[in-house]
């Protein structure tokens, strides 16, 4: 068996993706960091320069199936067998469910739903051959909750969540585990770009039918990344087909 331990992280230039890469780096010999934002990706990769892990970056749109297949195949050839995938890339476009935001709808579906399928499928095909591997996709608690102004996002994340869990069911006999991590409000550019600010998110907003966060704070990206890291690790070897909420209790789900 190869001694290489390779992980792929998508959305690695972003708040949660770069935190996931930091969590995974110590236990891997190589990381493929993938994002569509080349400049931010290089900045994220530079942080790993001295940590003894080989880092490859790929500027790639996860909605582009051929580009994703190419990058994953290249990583398998040049870095080694990919054992862990953290699929984190995603977009949020706000807009009323009755609105005309067709482009936002199409983008949300192409990136959040289609991108999840493209990336997970590309990696899973290699894992199945080896009968070994773990996949975690970062979705959102919006996949489970109705939110005003977020229909496209919530619908696309619900599709992504269900795809990953169906994939996990098909791949369980092949020893490949697939899980979902569903964050709530997390302190990243995506969250900071939303109107209202963290105060109203934590307190809740009755006019928007939105409850607050029982733990009283917005998540740090590391809070989400540690959960992703655990689910990918051998410590979670008997866990598959789960969807773990990391939202400070905001979904009121048990
Ligand atoms: N921040 C939150 O409050 C929050 C809450 C729930 C879920 N999430 C999810 O967490 C994930 C990470 O988001 P974040 O908060 O770190 O946001 P972010 O905007 O900081 O990071 C997202 C990253 O994904 C990349 N990306 C976007 N579209 C891409 C594409 N088509 N191809 C490749 N890369 C692409 C961006 O360039 C960026 O680096 C997303 O899937 C998001 O939906 C975030």
Tab-separated table of C-alpha atoms and ligand atoms in Angstrom:
chain	number	residue	atom	x	y	z
A	1	UNK	CA	0.000	0.000	0.000
A	2	UNK	CA	1.161	3.528	-0.757
A	3	UNK	CA	2.584	5.518	2.155
A	4	UNK	CA	1.302	8.738	0.617
A	5	UNK	CA	-1.638	10.332	2.400
A	6	UNK	CA	-3.346	12.767	0.078
A	7	UNK	CA	-6.368	14.972	0.767
A	8	UNK	CA	-8.328	17.284	-1.526
A	9	UNK	CA	-9.912	20.465	-0.173
A	10	UNK	CA	-12.194	22.559	-2.388
A	11	UNK	CA	-13.051	26.144	-1.540
A	12	UNK	CA	-9.628	26.162	0.103
A	13	UNK	CA	-9.151	29.907	-0.392
A	14	UNK	CA	-12.218	30.680	1.705
A	15	UNK	CA	-12.805	31.004	5.416
A	16	UNK	CA	-13.962	27.478	6.203
A	17	UNK	CA	-11.968	25.751	3.430
A	18	UNK	CA	-8.637	27.215	4.521
A	19	UNK	CA	-9.384	26.263	8.153
A	20	UNK	CA	-10.116	22.694	6.990
A	21	UNK	CA	-6.792	22.598	5.128
A	22	UNK	CA	-5.009	23.652	8.333
A	23	UNK	CA	-6.698	20.883	10.282
A	24	UNK	CA	-5.861	18.246	7.655
A	25	UNK	CA	-2.269	19.302	6.896
A	26	UNK	CA	-0.530	17.603	9.858
A	27	UNK	CA	-1.840	14.137	9.006
A	28	UNK	CA	-1.179	14.186	5.255
A	29	UNK	CA	1.852	14.048	3.021
A	30	UNK	CA	0.149	16.088	0.299
A	31	UNK	CA	-2.832	18.386	-0.131
A	32	UNK	CA	-4.576	19.485	-3.297
A	33	UNK	CA	-6.135	22.884	-2.607
A	34	UNK	CA	-8.733	23.818	-5.190
A	35	UNK	CA	-10.617	27.089	-5.633
A	36	UNK	CA	-11.743	29.370	-8.447
A	37	UNK	CA	-10.002	32.378	-6.823
A	38	UNK	CA	-6.335	31.949	-7.779
A	39	UNK	CA	-4.927	34.894	-5.858
A	40	UNK	CA	-6.614	34.000	-2.561
A	41	UNK	CA	-5.674	30.349	-3.115
A	42	UNK	CA	-1.965	31.176	-3.409
A	43	UNK	CA	-2.198	33.231	-0.214
A	44	UNK	CA	-3.830	30.288	1.587
A	45	UNK	CA	-1.238	27.831	0.209
A	46	UNK	CA	1.636	30.062	1.311
A	47	UNK	CA	0.631	29.499	4.925
A	48	UNK	CA	1.595	25.822	4.587
A	49	UNK	CA	5.039	26.550	3.150
A	50	UNK	CA	7.028	25.307	6.121
A	51	UNK	CA	4.835	22.548	7.494
A	52	UNK	CA	6.301	19.515	5.767
A	53	UNK	CA	3.249	18.829	3.640
A	54	UNK	CA	3.393	18.994	-0.151
A	55	UNK	CA	0.806	21.508	-1.380
A	56	UNK	CA	-0.566	21.627	-4.905
A	57	UNK	CA	-3.020	24.355	-5.918
A	58	UNK	CA	-5.538	24.195	-8.746
A	59	UNK	CA	-7.591	27.127	-9.976
A	60	UNK	CA	-10.775	25.382	-10.969
A	61	UNK	CA	-14.510	26.031	-11.110
A	62	UNK	CA	-16.263	23.141	-9.374
A	63	UNK	CA	-19.238	23.627	-11.710
A	64	UNK	CA	-16.996	22.584	-14.629
A	65	UNK	CA	-17.152	18.800	-14.640
A	66	UNK	CA	-14.271	18.264	-17.081
A	67	UNK	CA	-11.957	20.625	-15.206
A	68	UNK	CA	-12.740	18.880	-11.910
A	69	UNK	CA	-12.097	15.423	-13.422
A	70	UNK	CA	-8.791	16.674	-14.850
A	71	UNK	CA	-7.540	18.093	-11.555
A	72	UNK	CA	-8.538	15.047	-9.525
A	73	UNK	CA	-6.941	12.660	-12.043
A	74	UNK	CA	-3.779	14.763	-12.020
A	75	UNK	CA	-3.616	14.709	-8.222
A	76	UNK	CA	-3.975	10.906	-8.240
A	77	UNK	CA	-1.137	10.606	-10.773
A	78	UNK	CA	1.250	13.170	-9.366
A	79	UNK	CA	0.545	13.293	-5.618
A	80	UNK	CA	-0.764	9.811	-4.839
A	81	UNK	CA	-4.061	8.131	-3.940
A	82	UNK	CA	-6.600	10.605	-2.588
A	83	UNK	CA	-7.856	9.216	0.724
A	84	UNK	CA	-9.859	12.164	1.997
A	85	UNK	CA	-12.016	14.796	0.323
A	86	UNK	CA	-13.349	17.908	2.030
A	87	UNK	CA	-15.669	19.580	-0.432
A	88	UNK	CA	-16.242	23.088	0.916
A	89	UNK	CA	-16.651	25.398	-2.127
A	90	UNK	CA	-20.011	27.134	-2.317
A	91	UNK	CA	-21.792	30.381	-3.122
A	92	UNK	CA	-24.597	32.300	-1.479
A	93	UNK	CA	-26.883	34.521	-3.567
A	94	UNK	CA	-29.683	36.152	-1.598
A	95	UNK	CA	-33.007	37.004	-3.226
A	96	UNK	CA	-36.769	36.648	-2.834
A	97	UNK	CA	-38.345	33.356	-3.836
A	98	UNK	CA	-40.743	35.342	-6.075
A	99	UNK	CA	-37.915	37.394	-7.609
A	100	UNK	CA	-36.358	37.356	-11.075
A	101	UNK	CA	-32.938	36.176	-9.971
A	102	UNK	CA	-32.690	33.423	-12.563
A	103	UNK	CA	-28.930	33.811	-12.861
A	104	UNK	CA	-28.540	33.503	-9.108
A	105	UNK	CA	-30.716	30.386	-9.129
A	106	UNK	CA	-28.715	28.839	-11.964
A	107	UNK	CA	-25.381	29.707	-10.332
A	108	UNK	CA	-26.489	28.320	-6.964
A	109	UNK	CA	-27.600	25.066	-8.557
A	110	UNK	CA	-24.498	24.787	-10.767
A	111	UNK	CA	-22.003	25.443	-7.965
A	112	UNK	CA	-23.661	24.151	-4.793
A	113	UNK	CA	-25.552	21.167	-6.203
A	114	UNK	CA	-23.687	20.432	-9.467
A	115	UNK	CA	-20.270	21.228	-7.986
A	116	UNK	CA	-20.880	18.826	-5.110
A	117	UNK	CA	-21.759	16.078	-7.566
A	118	UNK	CA	-18.789	16.837	-9.826
A	119	UNK	CA	-16.204	16.850	-7.054
A	120	UNK	CA	-17.527	13.953	-4.971
A	121	UNK	CA	-18.031	11.744	-8.021
A	122	UNK	CA	-14.557	12.437	-9.433
A	123	UNK	CA	-12.861	11.511	-6.161
A	124	UNK	CA	-15.216	8.641	-5.293
A	125	UNK	CA	-14.466	6.777	-8.516
A	126	UNK	CA	-10.822	6.444	-7.481
A	127	UNK	CA	-11.688	5.561	-3.876
A	128	UNK	CA	-14.056	2.778	-4.931
A	129	UNK	CA	-11.273	1.052	-6.889
A	130	UNK	CA	-9.158	0.961	-3.729
A	131	UNK	CA	-12.150	0.217	-1.469
A	132	UNK	CA	-10.990	2.980	0.881
A	133	UNK	CA	-11.693	6.679	1.417
A	134	UNK	CA	-13.686	9.320	3.238
A	135	UNK	CA	-15.691	12.232	1.876
A	136	UNK	CA	-17.181	15.164	3.759
A	137	UNK	CA	-19.181	17.868	2.014
A	138	UNK	CA	-19.910	21.153	3.737
A	139	UNK	CA	-23.554	21.998	3.163
A	140	UNK	CA	-25.613	24.350	5.368
A	141	UNK	CA	-28.296	24.286	8.028
A	142	UNK	CA	-30.294	26.249	5.406
A	143	UNK	CA	-30.763	22.885	3.669
A	144	UNK	CA	-33.053	21.891	6.561
A	145	UNK	CA	-34.658	25.247	7.435
A	146	UNK	CA	-36.864	27.604	5.472
A	147	UNK	CA	-35.165	30.999	5.316
A	148	UNK	CA	-36.516	34.241	3.869
A	149	UNK	CA	-34.442	35.566	0.965
A	150	UNK	CA	-32.464	32.338	0.600
A	151	UNK	CA	-34.600	30.042	-1.542
A	152	UNK	CA	-31.932	29.404	-4.192
A	153	UNK	CA	-29.235	28.770	-1.605
A	154	UNK	CA	-31.379	26.538	0.592
A	155	UNK	CA	-32.703	24.506	-2.350
A	156	UNK	CA	-29.236	24.022	-3.831
A	157	UNK	CA	-27.785	22.972	-0.464
A	158	UNK	CA	-30.670	20.548	0.136
A	159	UNK	CA	-29.838	18.945	-3.218
A	160	UNK	CA	-26.156	18.773	-2.302
A	161	UNK	CA	-26.863	17.176	1.075
A	162	UNK	CA	-29.135	14.528	-0.380
A	163	UNK	CA	-26.694	13.733	-3.207
A	164	UNK	CA	-23.856	13.078	-0.752
A	165	UNK	CA	-25.998	10.889	1.489
A	166	UNK	CA	-27.232	8.828	-1.499
A	167	UNK	CA	-23.649	8.509	-2.697
A	168	UNK	CA	-22.660	7.291	0.755
A	169	UNK	CA	-25.335	4.626	0.691
A	170	UNK	CA	-24.123	3.331	-2.673
A	171	UNK	CA	-20.475	3.363	-1.601
A	172	UNK	CA	-20.768	1.904	1.900
A	173	UNK	CA	-20.233	-1.679	0.634
A	174	UNK	CA	-17.020	-0.419	-1.007
A	175	UNK	CA	-15.676	0.933	2.281
A	176	UNK	CA	-16.010	4.595	1.287
A	177	UNK	CA	-17.633	6.817	3.935
A	178	UNK	CA	-19.633	9.940	2.975
A	179	UNK	CA	-20.849	12.506	5.495
A	180	UNK	CA	-22.177	16.052	5.505
A	181	UNK	CA	-21.332	18.919	7.833
A	182	UNK	CA	-24.004	21.620	7.985
A	183	UNK	CA	-22.774	24.860	9.500
A	184	UNK	CA	-24.909	27.716	10.685
A	185	UNK	CA	-23.692	31.295	10.644
A	186	UNK	CA	-19.888	31.248	10.536
A	187	UNK	CA	-17.532	34.214	10.580
A	188	UNK	CA	-16.281	34.288	6.971
A	189	UNK	CA	-16.548	36.612	3.970
A	190	UNK	CA	-19.775	34.856	2.946
A	191	UNK	CA	-21.412	35.703	6.261
A	192	UNK	CA	-19.957	39.211	6.513
A	193	UNK	CA	-21.336	40.082	3.052
A	194	UNK	CA	-24.917	39.477	4.211
A	195	UNK	CA	-27.061	42.439	5.335
A	196	UNK	CA	-27.830	42.718	9.069
A	197	UNK	CA	-24.517	41.735	10.628
A	198	UNK	CA	-23.738	39.118	13.277
A	199	UNK	CA	-25.790	40.834	16.014
A	200	UNK	CA	-29.169	40.096	14.434
A	201	UNK	CA	-28.068	36.562	13.524
A	202	UNK	CA	-27.199	35.785	17.146
A	203	UNK	CA	-30.302	37.454	18.619
A	204	UNK	CA	-32.661	36.262	15.898
A	205	UNK	CA	-35.048	38.332	13.825
A	206	UNK	CA	-38.767	37.767	14.305
A	207	UNK	CA	-39.629	39.837	11.205
A	208	UNK	CA	-37.605	37.324	9.158
A	209	UNK	CA	-39.065	34.349	11.097
A	210	UNK	CA	-35.528	33.580	12.196
A	211	UNK	CA	-34.575	32.214	15.601
A	212	UNK	CA	-31.266	33.163	17.186
A	213	UNK	CA	-28.253	31.041	18.112
A	214	UNK	CA	-28.683	29.407	21.543
A	215	UNK	CA	-24.918	29.267	22.171
A	216	UNK	CA	-24.859	33.050	21.695
A	217	UNK	CA	-22.131	33.379	19.081
A	218	UNK	CA	-21.394	33.042	15.401
A	219	UNK	CA	-19.104	30.067	14.677
A	220	UNK	CA	-15.405	30.450	14.052
A	221	UNK	CA	-14.340	28.633	10.824
A	222	UNK	CA	-12.204	26.356	13.008
A	223	UNK	CA	-15.374	25.093	14.772
A	224	UNK	CA	-16.587	23.728	11.437
A	225	UNK	CA	-13.149	22.557	10.299
A	226	UNK	CA	-12.560	20.403	13.400
A	227	UNK	CA	-15.822	18.541	12.754
A	228	UNK	CA	-14.847	17.966	9.126
A	229	UNK	CA	-11.431	16.735	10.252
A	230	UNK	CA	-12.967	14.289	12.732
A	231	UNK	CA	-15.428	12.829	10.217
A	232	UNK	CA	-12.614	12.322	7.706
A	233	UNK	CA	-10.326	10.673	10.244
A	234	UNK	CA	-10.070	6.992	11.153
A	235	UNK	CA	-11.584	7.914	14.538
A	236	UNK	CA	-14.880	8.147	12.615
A	237	UNK	CA	-14.390	4.869	10.785
A	238	UNK	CA	-17.866	3.587	11.717
A	239	UNK	CA	-19.674	6.824	10.815
A	240	UNK	CA	-21.231	7.257	7.413
A	241	UNK	CA	-24.438	8.840	6.043
A	242	UNK	CA	-24.597	11.441	8.821
A	243	UNK	CA	-25.332	15.138	8.566
A	244	UNK	CA	-23.769	16.974	11.505
A	245	UNK	CA	-25.092	20.421	12.391
A	246	UNK	CA	-22.445	22.860	13.609
A	247	UNK	CA	-24.726	25.815	14.273
A	248	UNK	CA	-24.717	26.531	18.005
A	249	UNK	CA	-28.173	24.972	18.274
A	250	UNK	CA	-29.784	27.398	15.787
A	251	UNK	CA	-31.752	24.652	14.041
A	252	UNK	CA	-33.311	23.423	17.308
A	253	UNK	CA	-32.888	19.886	15.975
A	254	UNK	CA	-32.187	16.867	18.083
B	1	LIG	N1	-20.151	31.267	6.404
B	1	LIG	C1	-21.350	30.769	6.757
B	1	LIG	O1	-22.083	31.378	7.566
B	1	LIG	C2	-21.804	29.438	6.194
B	1	LIG	C3	-22.946	28.857	6.758
B	1	LIG	C4	-23.388	27.631	6.266
B	1	LIG	C5	-22.701	27.016	5.230
B	1	LIG	N2	-21.592	27.615	4.697
B	1	LIG	C6	-20.933	26.919	3.600
B	1	LIG	O2	-19.566	26.747	3.905
B	1	LIG	C7	-18.809	26.683	2.694
B	1	LIG	C8	-17.608	27.616	2.802
B	1	LIG	O3	-18.067	28.941	2.847
B	1	LIG	P1	-17.284	30.113	3.603
B	1	LIG	O4	-18.174	30.607	4.673
B	1	LIG	O5	-15.897	29.688	3.922
B	1	LIG	O6	-17.326	31.219	2.463
B	1	LIG	P2	-16.162	31.900	1.626
B	1	LIG	O7	-16.878	32.768	0.661
B	1	LIG	O8	-15.148	32.479	2.557
B	1	LIG	O9	-15.483	30.655	0.874
B	1	LIG	C9	-16.065	30.009	-0.217
B	1	LIG	C10	-14.938	29.602	-1.141
B	1	LIG	O10	-15.489	28.841	-2.221
B	1	LIG	C11	-14.889	29.290	-3.428
B	1	LIG	N3	-15.792	29.046	-4.542
B	1	LIG	C12	-16.994	29.607	-4.764
B	1	LIG	N4	-17.499	29.168	-5.915
B	1	LIG	C13	-16.582	28.307	-6.443
B	1	LIG	C14	-16.542	27.542	-7.644
B	1	LIG	N5	-17.531	27.593	-8.529
B	1	LIG	N6	-15.457	26.752	-7.861
B	1	LIG	C15	-14.444	26.722	-6.959
B	1	LIG	N7	-14.427	27.450	-5.819
B	1	LIG	C16	-15.494	28.233	-5.557
B	1	LIG	C17	-14.677	30.789	-3.201
B	1	LIG	O11	-13.712	31.329	-4.105
B	1	LIG	C18	-14.237	30.820	-1.752
B	1	LIG	O12	-12.830	30.694	-1.625
B	1	LIG	C19	-19.778	27.030	1.570
B	1	LIG	O13	-20.195	25.851	0.921
B	1	LIG	C20	-20.927	27.680	2.290
B	1	LIG	O14	-22.148	27.554	1.590
B	1	LIG	C21	-21.124	28.801	5.163
